[in-house]
């Protein structure tokens, strides 16, 4: 027999689990890159560096944005199924990536990331997308 809290932990991930900072190595091992990015891409390095500085609340907002759930499954980031996949957001040649927010496909843990000009621009755009877009649905 399970207590309701135990079942919630198994099916939904830990509610009150200890905060664990995401480090770059764990993110490299847990995330996939595709469609224009690889693990050595500057944008991917920026992303991992930014995510590794996130507080618990920022982690929850990011997870809600990219997966539709504010917490990781039991087992952590490496247990996301499917794994978080980060791809380059396709823009026309005359479009400035800095003018666009990242977008997601939450059903498959898919992050479409523009190739921003700097780490700081990426940090701002991720924050805006997570704060403003995590509770809405749009086709991208």
mmCIF file of C-alpha atoms in Angstrom:
data_model
loop_
_atom_site.group_PDB
_atom_site.id
_atom_site.type_symbol
_atom_site.label_atom_id
_atom_site.label_comp_id
_atom_site.label_asym_id
_atom_site.label_seq_id
_atom_site.Cartn_x
_atom_site.Cartn_y
_atom_site.Cartn_z
ATOM 1 C CA UNK A 1 0.000 0.000 0.000
ATOM 2 C CA UNK A 2 1.119 3.517 -0.747
ATOM 3 C CA UNK A 3 0.250 6.767 0.929
ATOM 4 C CA UNK A 4 -1.110 9.442 -1.452
ATOM 5 C CA UNK A 5 2.096 11.465 -1.041
ATOM 6 C CA UNK A 6 4.189 8.460 -2.092
ATOM 7 C CA UNK A 7 2.106 7.911 -5.216
ATOM 8 C CA UNK A 8 2.364 11.595 -6.074
ATOM 9 C CA UNK A 9 6.147 11.362 -5.755
ATOM 10 C CA UNK A 10 6.283 8.322 -8.065
ATOM 11 C CA UNK A 11 3.970 9.730 -10.732
ATOM 12 C CA UNK A 12 4.634 13.468 -10.509
ATOM 13 C CA UNK A 13 8.130 13.803 -9.102
ATOM 14 C CA UNK A 14 9.180 15.155 -5.773
ATOM 15 C CA UNK A 15 7.164 18.063 -4.409
ATOM 16 C CA UNK A 16 9.387 18.876 -1.466
ATOM 17 C CA UNK A 17 12.611 17.301 -2.632
ATOM 18 C CA UNK A 18 15.883 18.907 -1.789
ATOM 19 C CA UNK A 19 16.962 21.650 -4.148
ATOM 20 C CA UNK A 20 19.742 20.520 -6.436
ATOM 21 C CA UNK A 21 21.570 22.986 -8.614
ATOM 22 C CA UNK A 22 21.772 21.810 -12.199
ATOM 23 C CA UNK A 23 25.389 21.595 -13.264
ATOM 24 C CA UNK A 24 26.702 21.820 -16.815
ATOM 25 C CA UNK A 25 27.925 18.194 -16.893
ATOM 26 C CA UNK A 26 24.547 16.834 -15.778
ATOM 27 C CA UNK A 27 22.789 18.936 -18.426
ATOM 28 C CA UNK A 28 25.200 17.716 -21.126
ATOM 29 C CA UNK A 29 24.552 14.124 -20.094
ATOM 30 C CA UNK A 30 20.771 14.541 -19.862
ATOM 31 C CA UNK A 31 19.852 16.752 -22.845
ATOM 32 C CA UNK A 32 19.927 16.036 -26.562
ATOM 33 C CA UNK A 33 20.745 18.501 -29.300
ATOM 34 C CA UNK A 34 19.538 18.336 -32.894
ATOM 35 C CA UNK A 35 18.545 20.335 -35.993
ATOM 36 C CA UNK A 36 21.369 22.867 -36.121
ATOM 37 C CA UNK A 37 22.851 22.473 -32.650
ATOM 38 C CA UNK A 38 25.324 20.075 -31.105
ATOM 39 C CA UNK A 39 26.764 19.889 -27.603
ATOM 40 C CA UNK A 40 29.634 22.192 -28.654
ATOM 41 C CA UNK A 41 27.411 24.938 -30.111
ATOM 42 C CA UNK A 42 27.860 28.300 -28.420
ATOM 43 C CA UNK A 43 24.114 28.640 -27.850
ATOM 44 C CA UNK A 44 24.016 25.273 -26.073
ATOM 45 C CA UNK A 45 26.964 26.249 -23.883
ATOM 46 C CA UNK A 46 25.197 29.530 -23.037
ATOM 47 C CA UNK A 47 22.010 27.629 -22.193
ATOM 48 C CA UNK A 48 23.755 25.161 -19.879
ATOM 49 C CA UNK A 49 25.653 27.958 -18.139
ATOM 50 C CA UNK A 50 22.421 29.904 -17.607
ATOM 51 C CA UNK A 51 20.477 26.884 -16.350
ATOM 52 C CA UNK A 52 23.293 26.003 -13.942
ATOM 53 C CA UNK A 53 22.728 29.326 -12.141
ATOM 54 C CA UNK A 54 18.967 28.916 -11.705
ATOM 55 C CA UNK A 55 17.346 29.065 -8.297
ATOM 56 C CA UNK A 56 14.700 26.513 -7.338
ATOM 57 C CA UNK A 57 11.913 28.878 -8.475
ATOM 58 C CA UNK A 58 13.633 29.576 -11.813
ATOM 59 C CA UNK A 59 14.049 25.826 -12.325
ATOM 60 C CA UNK A 60 10.331 25.308 -11.676
ATOM 61 C CA UNK A 61 9.370 28.036 -14.160
ATOM 62 C CA UNK A 62 11.719 26.643 -16.816
ATOM 63 C CA UNK A 63 10.423 23.101 -16.314
ATOM 64 C CA UNK A 64 6.812 24.294 -16.497
ATOM 65 C CA UNK A 65 7.648 26.082 -19.751
ATOM 66 C CA UNK A 66 9.478 23.215 -21.489
ATOM 67 C CA UNK A 67 7.676 20.159 -20.102
ATOM 68 C CA UNK A 68 4.321 21.409 -18.861
ATOM 69 C CA UNK A 69 5.187 20.267 -15.326
ATOM 70 C CA UNK A 70 6.962 22.338 -12.659
ATOM 71 C CA UNK A 71 8.995 19.397 -11.388
ATOM 72 C CA UNK A 72 11.220 16.643 -12.636
ATOM 73 C CA UNK A 73 10.239 12.985 -12.507
ATOM 74 C CA UNK A 74 11.696 10.697 -9.878
ATOM 75 C CA UNK A 75 15.304 10.218 -10.943
ATOM 76 C CA UNK A 76 15.792 13.828 -11.992
ATOM 77 C CA UNK A 77 16.662 15.395 -15.324
ATOM 78 C CA UNK A 78 18.082 12.202 -16.790
ATOM 79 C CA UNK A 79 14.705 10.520 -16.244
ATOM 80 C CA UNK A 80 12.752 12.918 -18.490
ATOM 81 C CA UNK A 81 11.041 10.849 -21.162
ATOM 82 C CA UNK A 82 11.626 11.802 -23.851
ATOM 83 C CA UNK A 83 14.804 13.661 -22.903
ATOM 84 C CA UNK A 84 14.898 17.428 -23.293
ATOM 85 C CA UNK A 85 15.871 18.094 -26.911
ATOM 86 C CA UNK A 86 17.212 21.516 -27.872
ATOM 87 C CA UNK A 87 17.082 22.600 -31.512
ATOM 88 C CA UNK A 88 17.847 25.804 -33.386
ATOM 89 C CA UNK A 89 14.730 27.857 -34.043
ATOM 90 C CA UNK A 90 14.465 28.367 -37.792
ATOM 91 C CA UNK A 91 14.292 32.000 -38.875
ATOM 92 C CA UNK A 92 14.529 33.694 -42.257
ATOM 93 C CA UNK A 93 17.916 35.169 -43.138
ATOM 94 C CA UNK A 94 16.679 38.738 -42.630
ATOM 95 C CA UNK A 95 15.215 38.037 -39.161
ATOM 96 C CA UNK A 96 17.161 38.936 -36.023
ATOM 97 C CA UNK A 97 17.197 36.045 -33.497
ATOM 98 C CA UNK A 98 17.291 38.598 -30.658
ATOM 99 C CA UNK A 99 13.744 39.638 -31.613
ATOM 100 C CA UNK A 100 12.288 36.181 -30.882
ATOM 101 C CA UNK A 101 11.479 34.162 -27.799
ATOM 102 C CA UNK A 102 12.280 30.474 -27.491
ATOM 103 C CA UNK A 103 9.321 28.176 -28.089
ATOM 104 C CA UNK A 104 8.548 24.649 -26.980
ATOM 105 C CA UNK A 105 6.654 21.481 -27.736
ATOM 106 C CA UNK A 106 5.846 20.312 -24.212
ATOM 107 C CA UNK A 107 4.472 16.923 -25.231
ATOM 108 C CA UNK A 108 7.949 15.881 -26.415
ATOM 109 C CA UNK A 109 10.149 18.102 -24.182
ATOM 110 C CA UNK A 110 11.408 20.040 -27.205
ATOM 111 C CA UNK A 111 12.986 23.509 -26.886
ATOM 112 C CA UNK A 112 13.337 25.631 -30.045
ATOM 113 C CA UNK A 113 16.040 28.148 -29.245
ATOM 114 C CA UNK A 114 17.054 31.102 -31.430
ATOM 115 C CA UNK A 115 20.793 31.593 -31.751
ATOM 116 C CA UNK A 116 21.041 34.724 -29.618
ATOM 117 C CA UNK A 117 23.922 37.194 -29.891
ATOM 118 C CA UNK A 118 24.946 36.870 -26.235
ATOM 119 C CA UNK A 119 24.443 34.931 -23.032
ATOM 120 C CA UNK A 120 22.679 37.917 -21.458
ATOM 121 C CA UNK A 121 20.154 38.207 -24.308
ATOM 122 C CA UNK A 122 19.452 34.468 -23.974
ATOM 123 C CA UNK A 123 19.009 34.798 -20.202
ATOM 124 C CA UNK A 124 16.466 37.616 -20.670
ATOM 125 C CA UNK A 125 14.528 35.790 -23.402
ATOM 126 C CA UNK A 126 14.397 32.529 -21.424
ATOM 127 C CA UNK A 127 13.145 34.387 -18.368
ATOM 128 C CA UNK A 128 10.476 36.204 -20.364
ATOM 129 C CA UNK A 129 9.342 33.022 -22.108
ATOM 130 C CA UNK A 130 9.182 31.033 -18.861
ATOM 131 C CA UNK A 131 7.348 33.793 -16.995
ATOM 132 C CA UNK A 132 4.906 34.748 -19.726
ATOM 133 C CA UNK A 133 4.488 31.610 -21.792
ATOM 134 C CA UNK A 134 4.305 28.723 -19.373
ATOM 135 C CA UNK A 135 0.556 28.917 -18.873
ATOM 136 C CA UNK A 136 -0.488 29.500 -22.463
ATOM 137 C CA UNK A 137 -0.770 27.494 -25.648
ATOM 138 C CA UNK A 138 0.226 28.787 -29.067
ATOM 139 C CA UNK A 139 1.230 27.101 -32.287
ATOM 140 C CA UNK A 140 4.834 27.779 -33.206
#
